[in-house]
Amino acid sequence: MTPADTLEVAGRQVRFTHPDRVLYPSTGTTKADVAHYLLEATAVLVPQAARRPATRKHWMDGVGTAAHPGESYFRKDLEDSAPDWIQRVDLRHQDHTNTYPVVDGPAVLAWFAQRAALEIHVPQWRMGADNSPDAPDRLVIDLDPGAGVDLAGVAEVAHWCRDALAERGLAALPVTSGSKGIHLYAGLKKGTTAEESIRIAHEVALQLESAHPQRVVSEMKKSLRGGKVLVDWSQNMPHKTTVCPYSLRGRLRPAVAAPRTWEELADPDLRQLEYPEVLDRIAAGQDPIAGLGWHGALHRPEE
């Protein structure tokens, strides 16, 4: 940290203030700790976020406590105060256009840390060479436990889901979400449309619900989820986003959406991982979801 409260990251100057601000009171995790994690995770996080418009979830004063949760908000549009070197894309919605940042390297992640953007959410498609959305390159299924279901119970459903995807020629990779559930990712063949991806995910959800009606539900109604796992297939809709693999989560403890192996999911003591554990895995060369990674770049704004 320089006296001027700036970090030099990959040749970029990033303003970084209040490094000692505690963002996770339960563990004393500071803003500087968050920046350290993101910079150390750059090599594995960027391939999962590259060329995907990034929606951020901010906790400017930290996540708070169970008794007094911190305030948070989602942000799609890039702040006017953002550095001009941040890669960005314009995305047309039904009645407006948003300008999103794109994660292309460590300097952007350091700036996210400065803004206390703890969560990075991205769609299942990337921007194409013409800066318009491409077809999806991956399918995701979000396994969300209802009341009374522990993570080992979710993992059992994840194995059923893996088998159902394999029947359709798709190899699934698990990510413990850093919250309550598990996300399953599968790479898609080039040219697969969003409609096809949605159909496949929905078919899997309905198949598991039919085979295990006491354990699985495919509808979103919370009243149906007690004791069951929601197989959320809707994350594949083009307007939906999912927390990016290796993103932190804004929970009471600094857990991470952590890619895992199927062997790990068979452990009855399976639990969510926190960022120091994920850093140890990265340092040891563990990146179970690397096969889904892709390095890319978009045109930058005029500098």
Coordinates of C-alpha atoms in Angstrom, one line a residue:
M1 CA 0.0 0.0 0.0
T2 CA 1.4 3.4 -1.0
P3 CA 0.9 6.6 1.1
A4 CA -1.6 7.7 -1.6
D5 CA -3.8 4.6 -0.9
T6 CA -3.2 3.1 -4.3
L7 CA -2.3 -0.4 -5.4
E8 CA -0.2 -1.1 -8.5
V9 CA -1.7 -4.2 -10.0
A10 CA -0.6 -5.6 -13.4
G11 CA 0.6 -2.1 -14.4
R12 CA -2.6 -0.4 -13.3
Q13 CA -3.1 2.1 -10.5
V14 CA -6.1 1.1 -8.3
R15 CA -7.3 3.4 -5.6
F16 CA -7.6 1.3 -2.4
T17 CA -8.8 2.9 0.8
H18 CA -9.7 1.7 4.3
P19 CA -7.8 -1.6 3.9
D20 CA -8.5 -2.5 7.6
R21 CA -12.3 -2.2 7.3
V22 CA -13.8 -5.4 8.6
L23 CA -16.1 -6.9 6.0
Y24 CA -16.8 -10.2 7.8
P25 CA -17.1 -9.5 11.5
S26 CA -17.4 -13.2 12.5
T27 CA -13.8 -13.9 11.2
G28 CA -12.3 -10.4 11.3
T29 CA -11.8 -10.6 7.5
T30 CA -10.8 -7.2 6.2
K31 CA -11.1 -5.4 2.9
A32 CA -7.3 -6.0 2.4
D33 CA -7.9 -9.8 3.0
V34 CA -10.6 -9.7 0.3
A35 CA -8.3 -8.0 -2.1
H36 CA -5.5 -10.6 -1.3
Y37 CA -7.9 -13.5 -2.0
L38 CA -9.1 -12.0 -5.3
L39 CA -5.5 -11.3 -6.5
E40 CA -4.3 -14.8 -5.5
A41 CA -7.3 -16.4 -7.2
T42 CA -7.0 -14.4 -10.4
A43 CA -5.5 -17.3 -12.5
V44 CA -8.5 -19.5 -11.8
L45 CA -11.3 -16.9 -11.4
V46 CA -10.7 -14.9 -14.6
P47 CA -11.1 -17.9 -16.9
Q48 CA -14.6 -18.5 -15.4
A49 CA -15.6 -14.8 -15.8
A50 CA -13.9 -13.8 -19.0
R51 CA -16.1 -12.1 -21.6
R52 CA -19.1 -12.4 -19.4
P53 CA -20.9 -9.2 -18.2
A54 CA -20.4 -9.1 -14.5
T55 CA -23.2 -8.1 -12.0
R56 CA -21.8 -7.3 -8.6
K57 CA -23.3 -7.6 -5.1
H58 CA -21.8 -5.0 -2.7
W59 CA -21.6 -4.9 1.1
M60 CA -20.0 -1.5 1.5
D61 CA -20.0 -1.7 5.4
G62 CA -19.5 -5.5 5.6
V63 CA -21.9 -8.5 5.9
G64 CA -22.7 -7.7 9.5
T65 CA -23.9 -10.3 12.0
A66 CA -26.8 -12.7 12.3
A67 CA -28.5 -10.2 14.6
H68 CA -27.6 -7.2 12.5
P69 CA -27.1 -8.2 8.8
G70 CA -25.2 -5.7 6.6
E71 CA -27.0 -3.9 3.8
S72 CA -26.2 -5.1 0.3
Y73 CA -27.2 -4.2 -3.2
F74 CA -26.8 -5.6 -6.7
R75 CA -25.2 -3.4 -9.4
K76 CA -25.3 -4.0 -13.1
D77 CA -24.2 -0.7 -14.6
L78 CA -20.6 0.3 -14.3
E79 CA -20.1 3.2 -11.9
D80 CA -19.3 6.5 -13.5
S81 CA -16.3 6.7 -11.2
A82 CA -14.8 3.4 -12.6
P83 CA -11.3 3.6 -14.1
D84 CA -11.4 4.1 -17.8
W85 CA -9.2 1.0 -18.3
I86 CA -11.9 -1.4 -17.1
Q87 CA -13.1 -3.6 -19.9
R88 CA -16.9 -3.0 -20.5
V89 CA -19.7 -4.1 -22.7
D90 CA -23.2 -2.6 -23.5
L91 CA -26.0 -5.1 -23.1
R92 CA -29.5 -4.2 -24.4
H93 CA -32.4 -5.3 -22.1
Q94 CA -36.1 -5.0 -23.0
D95 CA -36.4 -1.3 -22.4
H96 CA -32.9 -0.1 -21.5
T97 CA -29.2 -0.7 -21.9
N98 CA -26.7 -1.4 -19.2
T99 CA -22.9 -1.0 -19.4
Y100 CA -21.3 -3.9 -17.5
P101 CA -17.7 -4.4 -16.5
V102 CA -15.9 -7.6 -17.6
V103 CA -13.3 -9.4 -15.5
D104 CA -10.2 -9.6 -17.6
G105 CA -7.5 -9.6 -15.0
P106 CA -6.3 -8.8 -11.4
A107 CA -6.7 -5.0 -11.6
V108 CA -10.5 -5.3 -12.1
L109 CA -10.7 -7.7 -9.2
A110 CA -8.7 -5.3 -7.0
W111 CA -11.2 -2.5 -8.0
F112 CA -14.1 -4.8 -7.1
A113 CA -12.4 -5.3 -3.6
Q114 CA -12.2 -1.5 -3.2
R115 CA -15.9 -1.3 -3.9
A116 CA -16.6 -4.2 -1.5
A117 CA -18.2 -6.1 -4.4
L118 CA -17.9 -9.5 -2.6
E119 CA -20.0 -11.5 -5.1
I120 CA -19.5 -11.6 -8.9
H121 CA -22.5 -13.0 -10.9
V122 CA -22.3 -13.9 -14.5
P123 CA -24.5 -15.5 -17.3
Q124 CA -23.8 -18.8 -18.9
W125 CA -22.8 -17.2 -22.2
R126 CA -20.0 -14.9 -23.3
M127 CA -19.9 -11.8 -25.5
G128 CA -18.8 -12.6 -29.0
A129 CA -16.2 -10.9 -31.2
D130 CA -18.8 -8.4 -32.3
N131 CA -19.6 -7.5 -28.6
S132 CA -23.0 -9.1 -28.8
P133 CA -24.1 -12.2 -26.7
D134 CA -23.0 -15.5 -28.0
A135 CA -24.9 -18.8 -27.6
P136 CA -24.3 -20.4 -24.1
D137 CA -21.1 -22.3 -23.7
R138 CA -22.1 -24.0 -20.4
L139 CA -25.1 -25.3 -18.7
V140 CA -25.7 -24.9 -15.0
I141 CA -28.0 -26.5 -12.5
D142 CA -28.5 -25.0 -9.0
L143 CA -29.3 -27.5 -6.3
D144 CA -30.9 -25.5 -3.5
P145 CA -31.8 -27.4 -0.3
G146 CA -35.1 -26.8 1.5
A147 CA -35.5 -26.8 5.2
G148 CA -34.2 -30.0 6.8
V149 CA -31.7 -30.9 4.0
D150 CA -28.0 -30.8 4.8
L151 CA -25.2 -30.5 2.3
A152 CA -24.6 -34.3 2.2
G153 CA -28.3 -34.6 1.1
V154 CA -27.7 -32.1 -1.7
A155 CA -24.6 -34.0 -2.8
E156 CA -26.7 -37.2 -3.2
V157 CA -29.1 -35.3 -5.5
A158 CA -26.0 -33.9 -7.3
H159 CA -24.9 -37.5 -8.1
W160 CA -28.3 -38.3 -9.5
C161 CA -28.1 -35.1 -11.6
R162 CA -24.7 -36.0 -12.9
D163 CA -26.0 -39.3 -14.1
A164 CA -29.0 -37.7 -15.8
L165 CA -26.7 -35.2 -17.6
A166 CA -24.3 -38.0 -18.6
E167 CA -27.3 -39.8 -20.3
R168 CA -27.5 -36.6 -22.5
G169 CA -23.8 -36.6 -23.3
L170 CA -22.8 -33.9 -20.7
A171 CA -20.1 -34.3 -18.1
A172 CA -21.0 -32.3 -15.0
L173 CA -18.5 -30.6 -12.6
P174 CA -19.6 -29.7 -9.0
V175 CA -19.2 -26.4 -7.2
T176 CA -20.2 -26.0 -3.6
S177 CA -21.9 -22.7 -3.8
G178 CA -20.5 -21.0 -0.7
S179 CA -24.0 -20.6 0.6
K180 CA -26.3 -23.6 1.1
G181 CA -26.2 -25.7 -2.0
I182 CA -24.3 -27.1 -4.9
H183 CA -24.0 -25.9 -8.5
L184 CA -23.3 -28.3 -11.4
Y185 CA -21.7 -27.1 -14.6
A186 CA -21.4 -28.8 -17.9
G187 CA -19.7 -27.5 -21.0
L188 CA -21.9 -27.3 -24.1
K189 CA -21.1 -28.1 -27.7
K190 CA -20.5 -25.1 -29.9
G191 CA -23.8 -24.0 -31.5
T192 CA -26.0 -25.2 -28.6
T193 CA -28.8 -22.7 -28.3
A194 CA -30.2 -21.2 -25.1
E195 CA -33.5 -22.9 -25.8
E196 CA -31.7 -26.3 -26.0
S197 CA -29.8 -25.7 -22.9
I198 CA -32.9 -24.7 -21.0
R199 CA -34.8 -27.7 -22.3
I200 CA -32.0 -30.1 -21.2
A201 CA -31.8 -28.6 -17.7
H202 CA -35.6 -28.7 -17.3
E203 CA -35.8 -32.3 -18.5
V204 CA -33.2 -33.3 -15.9
A205 CA -35.1 -31.6 -13.2
L206 CA -38.4 -33.3 -14.2
Q207 CA -36.7 -36.7 -14.5
L208 CA -35.2 -36.5 -11.0
E209 CA -38.5 -35.2 -9.6
S210 CA -40.4 -38.1 -11.1
A211 CA -37.8 -40.6 -9.9
H212 CA -37.4 -39.2 -6.4
P213 CA -40.6 -37.3 -5.6
Q214 CA -39.8 -37.3 -1.8
R215 CA -36.4 -35.8 -2.3
V216 CA -36.6 -33.5 -5.4
V217 CA -38.7 -30.6 -6.6
S218 CA -38.5 -28.8 -9.9
E219 CA -40.9 -25.9 -9.1
M220 CA -39.8 -22.7 -7.5
K221 CA -42.5 -22.4 -4.9
K222 CA -40.9 -22.2 -1.5
S223 CA -43.9 -24.0 0.0
L224 CA -42.9 -27.2 -1.9
R225 CA -39.2 -27.3 -0.8
G226 CA -39.4 -28.6 2.8
G227 CA -37.2 -31.6 3.1
K228 CA -36.4 -31.6 -0.6
V229 CA -33.8 -30.2 -3.0
L230 CA -34.9 -27.7 -5.7
V231 CA -33.3 -28.6 -9.0
D232 CA -33.2 -25.1 -10.4
W233 CA -32.9 -25.3 -14.1
S234 CA -33.9 -21.7 -14.8
Q235 CA -30.3 -20.4 -14.3
N236 CA -29.8 -21.1 -18.0
M237 CA -32.3 -18.5 -19.2
P238 CA -30.3 -15.8 -21.1
H239 CA -31.2 -13.0 -18.6
K240 CA -30.3 -15.0 -15.5
T241 CA -26.9 -15.0 -13.7
T242 CA -25.2 -17.4 -11.3
V243 CA -22.5 -16.6 -8.8
C244 CA -19.2 -17.1 -10.6
P245 CA -17.0 -20.1 -9.6
Y246 CA -14.3 -18.8 -7.2
S247 CA -16.3 -15.7 -6.2
L248 CA -16.6 -15.0 -2.5
R249 CA -20.1 -15.0 -1.0
G250 CA -21.7 -12.4 1.2
R251 CA -22.5 -14.8 4.0
L252 CA -21.7 -14.5 7.7
R253 CA -18.4 -16.3 7.0
P254 CA -16.1 -15.7 4.0
A255 CA -17.1 -18.8 2.0
V256 CA -16.3 -19.2 -1.7
A257 CA -18.2 -20.8 -4.6
A258 CA -15.6 -23.5 -4.7
P259 CA -15.1 -26.0 -7.5
R260 CA -14.8 -29.6 -6.1
T261 CA -14.2 -33.1 -7.2
W262 CA -16.9 -35.8 -7.2
E263 CA -14.8 -37.8 -4.7
E264 CA -15.2 -34.8 -2.3
L265 CA -18.9 -34.8 -2.8
A266 CA -19.1 -38.4 -1.5
D267 CA -17.7 -37.3 1.9
P268 CA -20.5 -37.4 4.5
D269 CA -18.8 -34.5 6.2
L270 CA -18.9 -32.3 3.1
R271 CA -19.1 -28.6 3.9
Q272 CA -18.7 -25.2 2.3
L273 CA -15.1 -24.0 1.9
E274 CA -13.8 -20.6 3.1
Y275 CA -11.3 -18.5 1.2
P276 CA -8.1 -19.5 3.1
E277 CA -8.9 -23.2 2.3
V278 CA -9.5 -22.3 -1.4
L279 CA -6.2 -20.4 -1.5
D280 CA -4.4 -23.5 -0.2
R281 CA -6.1 -25.5 -3.0
I282 CA -5.1 -23.0 -5.6
A283 CA -1.5 -23.0 -4.4
A284 CA -1.5 -26.8 -4.6
G285 CA -2.6 -26.6 -8.3
Q286 CA -6.1 -27.8 -7.6
D287 CA -8.6 -26.4 -10.1
P288 CA -11.3 -29.0 -10.8
I289 CA -13.3 -26.8 -13.1
A290 CA -10.3 -25.7 -15.3
G291 CA -11.8 -27.6 -18.3
L292 CA -14.6 -25.0 -18.5
G293 CA -12.2 -22.1 -18.5
W294 CA -11.5 -19.9 -21.5
H295 CA -9.2 -16.9 -21.8
G296 CA -10.5 -14.1 -23.9
A297 CA -10.5 -10.3 -24.4
L298 CA -12.8 -7.7 -25.6
H299 CA -12.0 -4.3 -27.1
R300 CA -11.2 -1.7 -24.4
P301 CA -12.7 1.7 -24.4
E302 CA -10.5 4.5 -25.8
E303 CA -7.7 5.4 -23.3

